[in-house]
Coordinates of C-alpha atoms in Angstrom, one line a residue:
Chain A
X1 CA -41.8 3.2 13.4
X2 CA -40.7 0.2 12.1
X3 CA -40.5 1.4 8.6
X4 CA -39.1 4.6 9.7
X5 CA -35.8 3.0 11.6
X6 CA -35.6 0.3 8.4
X7 CA -35.3 3.5 5.9
X8 CA -33.0 5.2 8.5
X9 CA -31.0 2.4 9.2
X10 CA -28.6 2.9 6.4
X11 CA -27.6 6.3 7.0
X12 CA -27.3 6.1 10.9
X13 CA -24.4 2.9 10.0
X14 CA -23.0 5.1 7.2
X15 CA -22.7 8.6 8.8
X16 CA -20.0 8.2 11.7
X17 CA -17.4 6.7 8.7
X18 CA -18.8 9.1 5.7
X19 CA -18.4 12.6 8.1
X20 CA -15.1 11.3 8.6
X21 CA -13.8 11.0 5.2
X22 CA -15.7 14.2 4.4
X23 CA -14.0 16.0 7.5
X24 CA -10.7 14.6 6.7
X25 CA -10.5 13.7 3.4
X26 CA -12.4 16.0 1.2
X27 CA -12.4 19.3 3.6
X28 CA -8.7 18.9 3.7
X29 CA -8.6 18.8 -0.3
X30 CA -10.7 22.1 -0.1
X31 CA -8.4 23.8 2.3
X32 CA -5.2 22.8 0.8
X33 CA -7.1 24.4 -2.9
X34 CA -7.3 27.8 -1.0
X35 CA -4.2 27.4 0.5
X36 CA -2.6 27.2 -3.1
X37 CA -3.9 30.5 -3.6
X38 CA -2.8 32.6 -1.0
X39 CA -0.1 34.7 -0.5
X40 CA 2.5 35.6 2.4
X41 CA 4.8 33.8 4.5
X42 CA 4.9 31.7 7.7
X43 CA 6.1 34.9 9.8
X44 CA 3.1 37.4 9.0
X45 CA 1.2 34.6 7.9
X46 CA -0.8 33.7 4.4
X47 CA -4.0 35.6 3.1
X48 CA -6.2 34.4 0.5
X49 CA -6.0 36.2 -2.7
X50 CA -6.5 34.0 -5.5
X51 CA -3.2 33.9 -6.6
X52 CA -3.2 31.6 -9.0
X53 CA 0.5 32.9 -9.9
X54 CA 1.3 30.1 -7.7
X55 CA 0.8 27.2 -10.0
X56 CA 2.4 29.1 -12.6
X57 CA 5.5 30.0 -10.8
X58 CA 5.9 26.4 -9.1
X59 CA 5.2 24.3 -11.8
X60 CA 7.9 26.6 -14.1
X61 CA 10.5 26.1 -11.0
X62 CA 9.9 22.3 -10.7
X63 CA 8.8 21.2 -14.1
X64 CA 12.0 19.5 -14.2
X65 CA 11.0 17.2 -11.1
X66 CA 7.5 16.9 -12.1
X67 CA 8.6 15.3 -15.4
X68 CA 10.8 13.4 -14.0
X69 CA 8.2 11.9 -11.4
X70 CA 5.9 11.1 -14.2
X71 CA 8.6 9.4 -16.2
X72 CA 9.8 7.4 -13.3
X73 CA 6.5 6.1 -12.1
X74 CA 5.7 5.2 -16.3
X75 CA 9.1 3.2 -16.4
X76 CA 8.4 1.7 -13.3
X77 CA 5.0 0.7 -14.3
X78 CA 6.1 -0.8 -17.5
X79 CA 9.1 -2.7 -15.7
X80 CA 6.3 -4.3 -13.6
X81 CA 4.2 -5.3 -15.9
X82 CA 6.9 -7.3 -17.6
X83 CA 8.4 -8.5 -14.7
X84 CA 4.9 -9.6 -12.8
X85 CA 2.8 -10.6 -15.7
X86 CA 5.1 -14.2 -15.9
X87 CA 4.5 -14.9 -12.2
X88 CA 0.7 -13.9 -12.0
X89 CA 0.1 -16.4 -15.1
X90 CA 2.5 -19.1 -13.8
X91 CA 0.4 -19.1 -10.3
X92 CA -2.9 -18.6 -12.0
X93 CA -2.5 -21.7 -14.2
X94 CA -0.1 -23.9 -13.2
X95 CA 0.2 -23.0 -9.0
X96 CA -2.1 -25.9 -8.3
X97 CA -2.7 -26.2 -4.8
X98 CA -0.2 -24.0 -3.8
X99 CA -1.8 -21.1 -5.2
X100 CA -2.1 -19.5 -1.4
X101 CA 1.2 -20.1 -1.0
X102 CA 2.9 -18.4 -3.7
X103 CA 0.8 -15.3 -3.5
X104 CA 1.8 -15.6 0.5
X105 CA 5.4 -15.6 -0.5
X106 CA 5.1 -12.4 -3.2
X107 CA 3.4 -10.5 -0.2
X108 CA 5.9 -11.4 2.3
X109 CA 7.7 -7.9 2.2
X110 CA 4.6 -6.2 3.0
X111 CA 5.4 -7.8 6.4
X112 CA 8.4 -5.6 7.0
X113 CA 8.2 -1.9 7.2
X114 CA 8.3 -0.1 4.1
X115 CA 11.1 2.4 5.5
X116 CA 13.2 -0.5 6.8
X117 CA 12.4 -2.4 3.2
X118 CA 13.7 0.7 1.6
X119 CA 17.1 0.8 3.8
X120 CA 18.0 -3.0 3.5
X121 CA 17.4 -2.9 -0.3
X122 CA 19.8 0.4 -0.2
X123 CA 22.0 -1.8 1.4
X124 CA 22.2 -3.9 -1.3
X125 CA 22.9 -1.7 -3.6
X126 CA 25.6 0.3 -1.4
X127 CA 28.6 0.8 -3.4
X128 CA 30.8 -1.9 -1.6
X129 CA 27.9 -3.9 -0.4
X130 CA 26.8 -7.6 -0.1
X131 CA 25.9 -7.4 -3.7
X132 CA 28.7 -5.6 -5.6
X133 CA 31.6 -6.3 -3.5
X134 CA 31.8 -9.5 -4.8
X135 CA 31.6 -8.7 -8.3
X136 CA 33.8 -6.0 -8.0
X137 CA 36.1 -8.5 -6.2
X138 CA 35.5 -11.1 -9.4
X139 CA 36.6 -8.5 -11.5
X140 CA 33.5 -8.3 -12.8
X141 CA 33.0 -4.9 -12.6
X142 CA 34.9 -1.9 -12.1
X143 CA 36.3 -1.1 -8.9
X144 CA 34.7 2.8 -9.1
X145 CA 31.0 1.3 -10.2
X146 CA 27.8 2.5 -8.2
X147 CA 24.4 2.1 -8.5
X148 CA 23.7 4.2 -5.7
X149 CA 22.5 7.4 -6.5
X150 CA 21.3 6.8 -10.1
X151 CA 18.1 7.0 -12.0
X152 CA 18.7 3.2 -12.2
X153 CA 18.6 2.5 -8.1
X154 CA 15.5 4.8 -7.8
X155 CA 13.4 3.1 -10.3
X156 CA 15.3 -0.3 -9.2
X157 CA 13.7 0.6 -5.8
X158 CA 10.4 1.5 -6.7
X159 CA 9.6 -1.2 -8.7
X160 CA 10.6 -3.6 -5.4
X161 CA 8.7 -1.5 -3.6
X162 CA 5.1 -2.0 -5.7
X163 CA 5.8 -5.4 -7.5
X164 CA 3.0 -7.2 -5.0
X165 CA 0.3 -4.4 -6.4
X166 CA 1.0 -5.5 -10.0
X167 CA 1.0 -9.5 -9.4
X168 CA -2.1 -9.3 -7.6
X169 CA -4.5 -7.2 -9.6
X170 CA -3.0 -9.7 -12.8
X171 CA -3.5 -12.7 -10.8
X172 CA -6.9 -12.0 -9.8
X173 CA -7.6 -11.4 -13.6
X174 CA -6.3 -14.2 -14.9
X175 CA -7.6 -16.8 -11.9
X176 CA -11.4 -15.3 -13.2
X177 CA -10.5 -16.7 -16.8
X178 CA -12.8 -20.1 -17.4
X179 CA -10.7 -22.5 -18.9
X180 CA -13.0 -23.8 -20.8
X181 CA -12.6 -20.7 -23.1
X182 CA -8.8 -21.6 -23.6
X183 CA -9.8 -24.8 -24.1
X184 CA -12.1 -23.5 -26.8
X185 CA -9.8 -21.7 -28.4
X186 CA -7.3 -24.7 -28.8
X187 CA -10.1 -26.9 -29.8
X188 CA -10.6 -24.3 -33.1
X189 CA -6.8 -25.1 -33.8
X190 CA -5.5 -21.4 -31.9
X191 CA -1.8 -22.2 -31.2
X192 CA -0.6 -21.7 -27.7
X193 CA 0.8 -18.6 -28.4
X194 CA -2.4 -17.1 -30.6
X195 CA -4.8 -18.4 -27.4
X196 CA -2.8 -16.5 -25.2
X197 CA -2.8 -13.3 -27.8
X198 CA -6.4 -13.7 -28.6
X199 CA -7.8 -15.2 -25.3
X200 CA -6.1 -14.8 -22.0
X201 CA -4.2 -11.6 -22.7
X202 CA -7.2 -9.4 -23.6
X203 CA -9.4 -11.1 -20.6
X204 CA -6.3 -10.2 -18.5
X205 CA -6.3 -6.2 -19.5
X206 CA -8.6 -5.2 -16.8
X207 CA -6.0 -6.5 -14.3
X208 CA -2.7 -5.0 -16.3
X209 CA -5.1 -1.5 -15.8
X210 CA -5.8 -2.1 -12.0
X211 CA -2.0 -2.7 -11.6
X212 CA -1.2 0.4 -13.4
X213 CA -3.2 2.2 -11.3
X214 CA -1.9 0.7 -8.1
X215 CA 1.8 1.1 -8.7
X216 CA 1.8 4.3 -11.2
X217 CA -0.1 6.5 -8.5
X218 CA 2.4 5.6 -5.7
X219 CA 5.3 5.4 -7.4
X220 CA 5.0 9.2 -8.9
X221 CA 4.3 10.4 -5.9
X222 CA 6.6 8.3 -3.9
X223 CA 9.7 10.4 -2.4
X224 CA 11.0 7.2 0.1
X225 CA 12.9 5.7 -2.8
X226 CA 14.3 8.6 -4.0
X227 CA 15.7 10.1 -0.9
X228 CA 17.4 6.9 0.1
X229 CA 18.6 5.8 -3.2
X230 CA 19.0 8.7 -5.3
X231 CA 20.9 11.9 -5.4
X232 CA 20.3 15.4 -6.2
X233 CA 20.2 14.1 -9.9
X234 CA 17.1 12.3 -9.1
X235 CA 14.6 14.3 -7.2
X236 CA 11.3 13.9 -7.3
X237 CA 8.4 16.2 -7.1
X238 CA 7.5 14.2 -3.3
X239 CA 10.8 15.1 -2.0
X240 CA 10.0 18.9 -3.3
X241 CA 6.3 19.0 -1.7
X242 CA 7.5 17.3 1.7
X243 CA 10.6 19.8 2.0
X244 CA 8.2 22.7 1.0
X245 CA 6.0 21.5 3.9
X246 CA 7.9 20.4 6.5
X247 CA 11.2 22.3 6.3
X248 CA 10.6 25.9 4.2
X249 CA 6.8 26.3 5.3
X250 CA 5.9 27.6 2.1
X251 CA 2.4 26.2 2.4
X252 CA 1.5 28.3 -0.9
X253 CA 4.2 26.6 -2.9
X254 CA 3.7 23.0 -1.5
X255 CA 0.0 23.2 -1.7
X256 CA 0.2 24.2 -5.5
X257 CA 2.5 21.8 -6.5
X258 CA 0.6 18.8 -4.5
X259 CA -2.5 19.9 -6.3
X260 CA -1.1 20.0 -9.7
X261 CA 0.3 16.4 -9.0
X262 CA -3.1 15.2 -8.0
X263 CA -4.8 16.6 -10.3
X264 CA -2.3 15.1 -13.1
X265 CA -3.0 11.4 -11.5
X266 CA -6.4 11.7 -10.6
X267 CA -7.6 12.8 -14.1
X268 CA -5.9 9.2 -15.4
X269 CA -7.5 7.0 -12.3
X270 CA -10.8 8.7 -13.4
X271 CA -10.6 8.1 -16.6
X272 CA -9.8 4.9 -15.9
X273 CA -12.3 4.2 -13.6
X274 CA -15.0 5.7 -15.9
X275 CA -13.7 3.4 -19.1
X276 CA -13.8 -0.1 -16.9
X277 CA -15.1 0.4 -13.3
X278 CA -13.5 0.4 -10.1
X279 CA -14.9 -3.2 -9.7
X280 CA -11.4 -4.6 -10.0
X281 CA -9.3 -2.1 -7.9
X282 CA -11.8 -2.3 -4.8
X283 CA -11.4 -6.5 -5.6
X284 CA -8.1 -6.1 -5.0
X285 CA -8.1 -3.7 -2.0
X286 CA -10.6 -6.0 -0.6
X287 CA -7.8 -9.2 -0.4
Chain B
X1 CA -3.7 -28.7 -22.3
X2 CA -0.8 -27.0 -21.5
X3 CA 1.3 -25.1 -23.9
X4 CA 3.8 -27.1 -25.6
X5 CA 6.7 -25.0 -25.7
X6 CA 8.1 -26.3 -22.2
X7 CA 7.4 -22.5 -21.0
X8 CA 5.6 -23.9 -17.7
X9 CA 8.9 -24.9 -16.3
X10 CA 10.9 -21.8 -17.5
X11 CA 8.3 -19.9 -15.9
X12 CA 8.2 -21.6 -12.9
X13 CA 12.1 -21.0 -12.3
X14 CA 11.5 -17.3 -13.2
X15 CA 9.0 -17.0 -10.1
X16 CA 11.3 -18.4 -7.7
X17 CA 14.1 -16.1 -9.1
X18 CA 11.2 -13.5 -8.3
X19 CA 10.2 -14.5 -4.9
X20 CA 13.7 -14.6 -4.2
X21 CA 14.4 -11.3 -5.1
X22 CA 11.6 -9.7 -2.9
X23 CA 13.0 -12.1 0.2
X24 CA 16.7 -10.6 -0.6
X25 CA 16.4 -7.4 1.4
X26 CA 14.3 -9.0 4.1
X27 CA 17.5 -11.6 4.6
X28 CA 19.6 -8.4 4.9
X29 CA 17.6 -7.4 7.7
X30 CA 17.7 -10.5 9.4
X31 CA 21.1 -10.8 8.8
X32 CA 22.2 -7.6 10.1
X33 CA 20.6 -8.2 13.4
X34 CA 23.0 -10.2 14.1
X35 CA 25.6 -8.0 13.0
X36 CA 28.7 -7.0 15.5
X37 CA 29.5 -3.4 13.8
X38 CA 32.4 -1.2 15.3
X39 CA 31.2 2.0 14.5
X40 CA 27.8 4.1 14.2
X41 CA 27.3 2.5 10.7
X42 CA 25.5 -1.1 10.3
X43 CA 26.5 -1.6 6.7
X44 CA 29.1 -4.1 6.3
X45 CA 29.6 -7.7 8.0
X46 CA 31.7 -7.8 10.7
X47 CA 30.9 -10.5 13.0
X48 CA 28.3 -12.7 14.5
X49 CA 26.4 -11.5 18.1
X50 CA 23.2 -12.0 19.5
X51 CA 23.8 -9.1 22.2
X52 CA 21.3 -6.8 20.0
X53 CA 18.5 -9.3 21.4
X54 CA 19.4 -9.3 24.7
X55 CA 19.8 -5.2 24.4
X56 CA 16.5 -4.7 21.7
X57 CA 15.2 -2.3 24.2
X58 CA 17.8 -0.5 25.4
X59 CA 17.8 2.4 23.2
X60 CA 14.7 4.6 24.7
X61 CA 13.6 6.7 22.1
X62 CA 12.9 3.4 19.6
X63 CA 11.1 2.0 22.3
X64 CA 8.9 4.7 22.9
X65 CA 8.4 5.3 19.0
X66 CA 7.3 1.6 18.6
X67 CA 4.9 2.0 21.5
X68 CA 3.3 5.2 20.4
X69 CA 3.3 3.5 16.6
X70 CA 1.4 0.7 18.4
X71 CA -0.7 2.4 20.4
X72 CA -1.8 4.6 17.4
X73 CA -2.3 1.3 15.6
X74 CA -4.9 -0.2 18.0
X75 CA -6.8 2.9 18.4
X76 CA -6.9 3.1 14.4
X77 CA -7.8 -0.8 14.3
X78 CA -10.8 0.2 16.6
X79 CA -12.3 3.2 15.6
X80 CA -11.8 2.4 11.7
X81 CA -13.0 -1.0 12.5
X82 CA -16.3 0.5 14.1
X83 CA -17.2 2.8 11.7
X84 CA -15.8 0.7 8.6
X85 CA -18.2 -1.8 9.5
X86 CA -20.8 0.3 9.6
X87 CA -20.1 1.6 5.9
X88 CA -19.6 -1.8 4.8
X89 CA -22.4 -3.0 5.9
X90 CA -24.9 -0.6 5.2
X91 CA -23.5 -0.5 1.9
X92 CA -24.1 -4.4 1.0
X93 CA -27.2 -4.8 3.0
X94 CA -29.0 -1.7 1.5
X95 CA -29.4 0.7 -1.7
X96 CA -29.8 4.0 -0.3
X97 CA -29.7 7.7 -2.0
X98 CA -25.8 8.7 -1.3
X99 CA -24.7 5.3 -1.6
X100 CA -22.7 6.1 -4.6
X101 CA -21.3 9.5 -3.8
X102 CA -19.9 7.4 -0.6
X103 CA -18.8 5.3 -3.1
X104 CA -17.1 7.6 -4.8
X105 CA -15.8 9.0 -1.9
X106 CA -14.1 5.8 -0.6
X107 CA -12.5 4.8 -3.9
X108 CA -10.9 8.7 -4.1
X109 CA -9.5 7.7 -0.7
X110 CA -7.9 4.6 -1.5
X111 CA -6.7 6.1 -5.1
X112 CA -5.5 9.4 -3.7
X113 CA -1.6 9.6 -3.4
X114 CA -0.6 9.8 -0.1
X115 CA 1.7 12.6 -0.2
X116 CA -1.3 14.7 -1.4
X117 CA -3.6 12.9 1.4
X118 CA -1.0 13.8 4.1
X119 CA -0.2 17.4 3.1
X120 CA -3.7 18.2 2.7
X121 CA -4.6 17.2 6.2
X122 CA -1.1 19.4 7.4
X123 CA -3.1 22.5 5.1
X124 CA -5.9 21.6 7.4
X125 CA -4.4 21.3 10.7
X126 CA -2.0 24.4 10.1
X127 CA -5.1 26.4 8.8
X128 CA -7.1 25.5 11.9
X129 CA -4.0 25.9 14.2
X130 CA -4.4 22.6 15.2
X131 CA -1.6 20.9 17.2
X132 CA 0.2 17.8 15.9
X133 CA 0.8 14.7 17.7
X134 CA -0.5 11.0 18.5
X135 CA -4.3 12.8 18.0
X136 CA -3.6 14.0 14.4
X137 CA -1.8 10.7 13.6
X138 CA -4.5 8.7 14.6
X139 CA -7.0 10.8 12.6
X140 CA -5.0 10.9 10.1
X141 CA -4.9 6.7 9.7
X142 CA -8.7 6.5 10.5
X143 CA -9.1 8.5 7.6
X144 CA -7.0 6.3 5.2
X145 CA -7.7 3.1 6.4
X146 CA -11.5 3.3 7.0
X147 CA -12.5 3.0 3.5
X148 CA -10.6 -0.6 3.3
X149 CA -12.6 -2.1 6.3
X150 CA -15.4 -1.2 5.0
X151 CA -14.8 -2.7 1.2
X152 CA -13.5 -6.1 2.9
X153 CA -17.0 -5.8 5.3
X154 CA -18.8 -5.1 1.9
X155 CA -17.5 -7.8 0.2
X156 CA -19.2 -10.5 2.7
X157 CA -22.1 -8.9 3.5
X158 CA -23.4 -8.8 -0.7
X159 CA -22.5 -12.6 -0.5
X160 CA -25.2 -12.8 2.6
X161 CA -27.8 -15.3 2.0
X162 CA -31.4 -13.1 2.7
X163 CA -33.2 -16.1 3.8
X164 CA -31.4 -16.4 6.9
X165 CA -32.8 -12.9 8.1
X166 CA -36.5 -14.2 6.7
X167 CA -35.8 -17.6 8.7
X168 CA -34.8 -15.5 11.8
X169 CA -37.9 -13.5 11.4
X170 CA -39.9 -16.1 10.7
X171 CA -39.0 -17.6 14.2
X172 CA -40.1 -14.4 16.0
X173 CA -37.0 -12.6 16.1
X174 CA -36.4 -8.8 15.8
X175 CA -34.0 -7.3 13.4
X176 CA -31.7 -6.3 16.3
X177 CA -31.6 -9.8 17.8
X178 CA -31.4 -11.1 14.4
X179 CA -28.4 -8.9 13.1
X180 CA -26.4 -10.2 16.5
X181 CA -27.5 -14.0 16.5
X182 CA -27.3 -14.8 12.9
X183 CA -25.3 -12.0 10.9
X184 CA -22.8 -10.5 13.0
X185 CA -21.1 -13.8 13.6
X186 CA -21.1 -14.7 9.5
X187 CA -19.5 -11.5 8.8
X188 CA -17.2 -11.5 12.2
X189 CA -14.1 -12.7 9.9
X190 CA -14.5 -9.9 7.7
X191 CA -14.8 -7.3 10.5
X192 CA -11.8 -9.0 12.2
X193 CA -9.6 -9.0 8.4
X194 CA -10.6 -5.4 8.1
X195 CA -9.5 -4.5 11.3
X196 CA -6.2 -6.5 11.1
X197 CA -5.3 -4.5 7.8
X198 CA -6.4 -1.5 9.6
X199 CA -3.8 -1.9 12.1
X200 CA -1.1 -3.3 9.4
X201 CA -1.9 -0.4 7.2
X202 CA -1.4 2.0 10.8
X203 CA 1.8 0.7 12.1
X204 CA 3.7 0.9 8.7
X205 CA 2.6 4.2 7.4
X206 CA 5.7 6.4 6.8
X207 CA 4.1 9.2 4.6
X208 CA 1.1 10.3 5.9
X209 CA 2.5 10.1 9.7
X210 CA 5.3 11.9 8.3
X211 CA 2.9 15.1 7.5
X212 CA 1.0 14.8 10.5
X213 CA 3.2 13.9 13.8
X214 CA 4.8 17.3 14.2
X215 CA 7.4 16.3 16.7
X216 CA 5.6 12.9 17.7
X217 CA 8.2 9.8 16.9
X218 CA 6.4 6.9 15.3
X219 CA 8.6 3.5 14.7
X220 CA 8.8 4.3 10.6
X221 CA 9.3 8.1 11.6
X222 CA 12.3 7.3 13.6
X223 CA 13.6 4.6 11.3
X224 CA 13.4 7.5 8.7
X225 CA 15.5 9.8 11.1
X226 CA 18.1 7.6 12.1
X227 CA 19.2 6.9 8.3
X228 CA 21.3 9.8 8.4
X229 CA 23.5 9.1 12.0
X230 CA 23.5 5.6 11.2
X231 CA 20.8 2.5 11.5
X232 CA 21.6 0.5 15.0
X233 CA 20.9 -2.8 14.6
X234 CA 18.3 -3.1 17.2
X235 CA 16.0 -1.4 14.3
X236 CA 16.9 -5.1 12.6
X237 CA 16.2 -6.7 15.6
X238 CA 12.4 -5.1 16.0
X239 CA 12.1 -5.3 12.1
X240 CA 12.7 -9.1 12.2
X241 CA 10.8 -9.5 15.4
X242 CA 7.5 -7.9 13.6
X243 CA 8.0 -9.8 10.5
X244 CA 8.0 -13.1 12.5
X245 CA 5.1 -12.3 14.3
X246 CA 2.9 -10.9 11.1
X247 CA 4.2 -14.4 9.5
X248 CA 3.1 -16.8 12.3
X249 CA 0.0 -15.0 12.4
X250 CA -0.9 -15.2 9.2
X251 CA 0.0 -18.5 8.9
X252 CA -1.7 -19.6 12.0
X253 CA -5.2 -17.7 10.8
X254 CA -4.9 -19.5 7.8
X255 CA -4.3 -23.3 9.3
X256 CA -7.5 -22.4 11.6
X257 CA -10.3 -21.2 9.0
X258 CA -9.3 -24.2 6.4
X259 CA -11.0 -26.6 8.0
X260 CA -14.0 -24.2 7.9
X261 CA -13.7 -23.4 4.5
X262 CA -13.8 -27.0 4.0
X263 CA -17.0 -27.8 5.9
X264 CA -18.9 -25.1 4.2

C-alpha cells in the first residue's frame, strides 16, 4: 500500500499542472494548426479543408513584415550582446560585495509595466521631447530631425525593453567561472587580452546563447514597440497577426502567420537546446 | 590580478551610464505624474502639481482596470503557485516516467513567443465558442506562469538534504508529517518567490491578455487603449506607486533574508 502510494505520488503532484499546460498550451497550438488549414470567413464560419494555400498566400502577402521582424530581432540581439557583455563582465568580476545591488538596478525597469515603460521611452524620443528639444535648441540637431517612426526608434525600443534579459544570463555564465582558471592563464604568460579571448569569452558563450534566446524570440514577435515607436514603414509581423486576429477576424491567415513565426523561432530554440542543453535558460528563468 | 589597462574603471563608468539609461524612462514616468498638462496630452512639461496624487482614483474606468488586474494576479498567483509547487516538488524529488516530457512541455511554454501563445489560446476559445473575460485571462496567466513557479521550486528541492527525511523517518514521522514539518518550511521561501513571480508576470502581461480579454480591461490594456487619446497623468501616478511598492517589497525581503543566509 505504502509503495503504491509512493510510486503514485509524483504523478498525482504533477497531474494538475501538467494537465493545465497540456490543455491550455499544447491543445491551443493544435487548434491553431487546424485553424490555419481552414477556409471560410467570420460570418459563414470556417471549415477544415486542409487548405495549405493559406500558408503560401499569407507568407507571400506579408513576407516583408516577416523578414523585417527577423532582421529587427537579429539586430536587437547583436546590439544587446555588445551593450550587455561589458556590464555583465564588470559586475561579475569587479562588482565585489555590491553585485546584488548592481543586478537589482539592472532589473529596475521590471517594476514598471511593460507598456508604460515603452510609452515613457516614446516620450523621450518624441520630436520635441525632453531629449531632442534641448539638442535642437542648441543647434546640435536640425529642427526637423525626428527619430520616432524610424527603424532606429523601434530597434532602440526593443533594445531598451530586453536589455536585462541579456545582462543576466551572461552574468550567470561569467559568475560561474573559477577565478583560478583565469589565474592559471596568467601564470602561463597569457596577456589580459589573450586570457579574455581564450578563457573567459569561450566560458561565457553559453550565457551569450541563452541571452540571444531570451531576447531574439520576444523581440522578433513583439508588437508593442513597433506600434508605439514605429510607422507604417516599420510594421512588424506581430502587428499583422494581432490585427488579423483581433480586428479583421481572419483567423486562418492569422493562424498561418502565427504558426510560421513560431516554427521559424522554435527551430532555432530547439537547435540551441539540443546543442547546449536547456540548463542555462532554466537557471536564468529561476532567478 | 586585474588587467593593467585600467579597463575596470572605464567599465565601471560604462555600467553606470547603462544603468542611468535604464532608469531614464522610469524617471520620465515619475516626473510626468507631477505635471500639470493643459490639454489632453501629457507630453510636455507645463508645471508642477500634486493634484493627480489626490485624484489618482478619479478615473473610474482606470481604477476598475487596476482592480481587475489585481484580482486576476491574485488568482493566478494562488493557482499557479499550487500547481507549480506540485510539479516542481515532484520533478525535484523523484525520477519518474514522463518527467522528461513534462520538462520539455515546461521549457516550450517558457521559450515560446507570447504572441503565439496568446493567438493560439484565442484560436482555442474561438473554436470552442468560449466567452472571453476575466476567466479566460486567468486561465492564460496560469498557463504561462506555472512553469516559472515549478522551475523555482524544483531548483530548491534538488538541493534538499535527503538525510533530513531519513532522520524524520527514524524518529517515527510519517511521510505526510515529514513533508509538512520538515520539507515544507525549508522550501517555503522558494514557493513564495514563485508565487510572487507569478503575481508580477500576471499583473504586467499585455500580449497574451490582449488576445484573451475580449472586452475586459486590465491595467496594461487600458494604458494601451489610451495611448491614442492621450494618457492621463493618473496612469503615471499609479505606475509610480506600483514601482515604489515593488521596489520597497524587494528591498525589504532582501534585508529580511540576509541574516538567515549568514546563519546558514
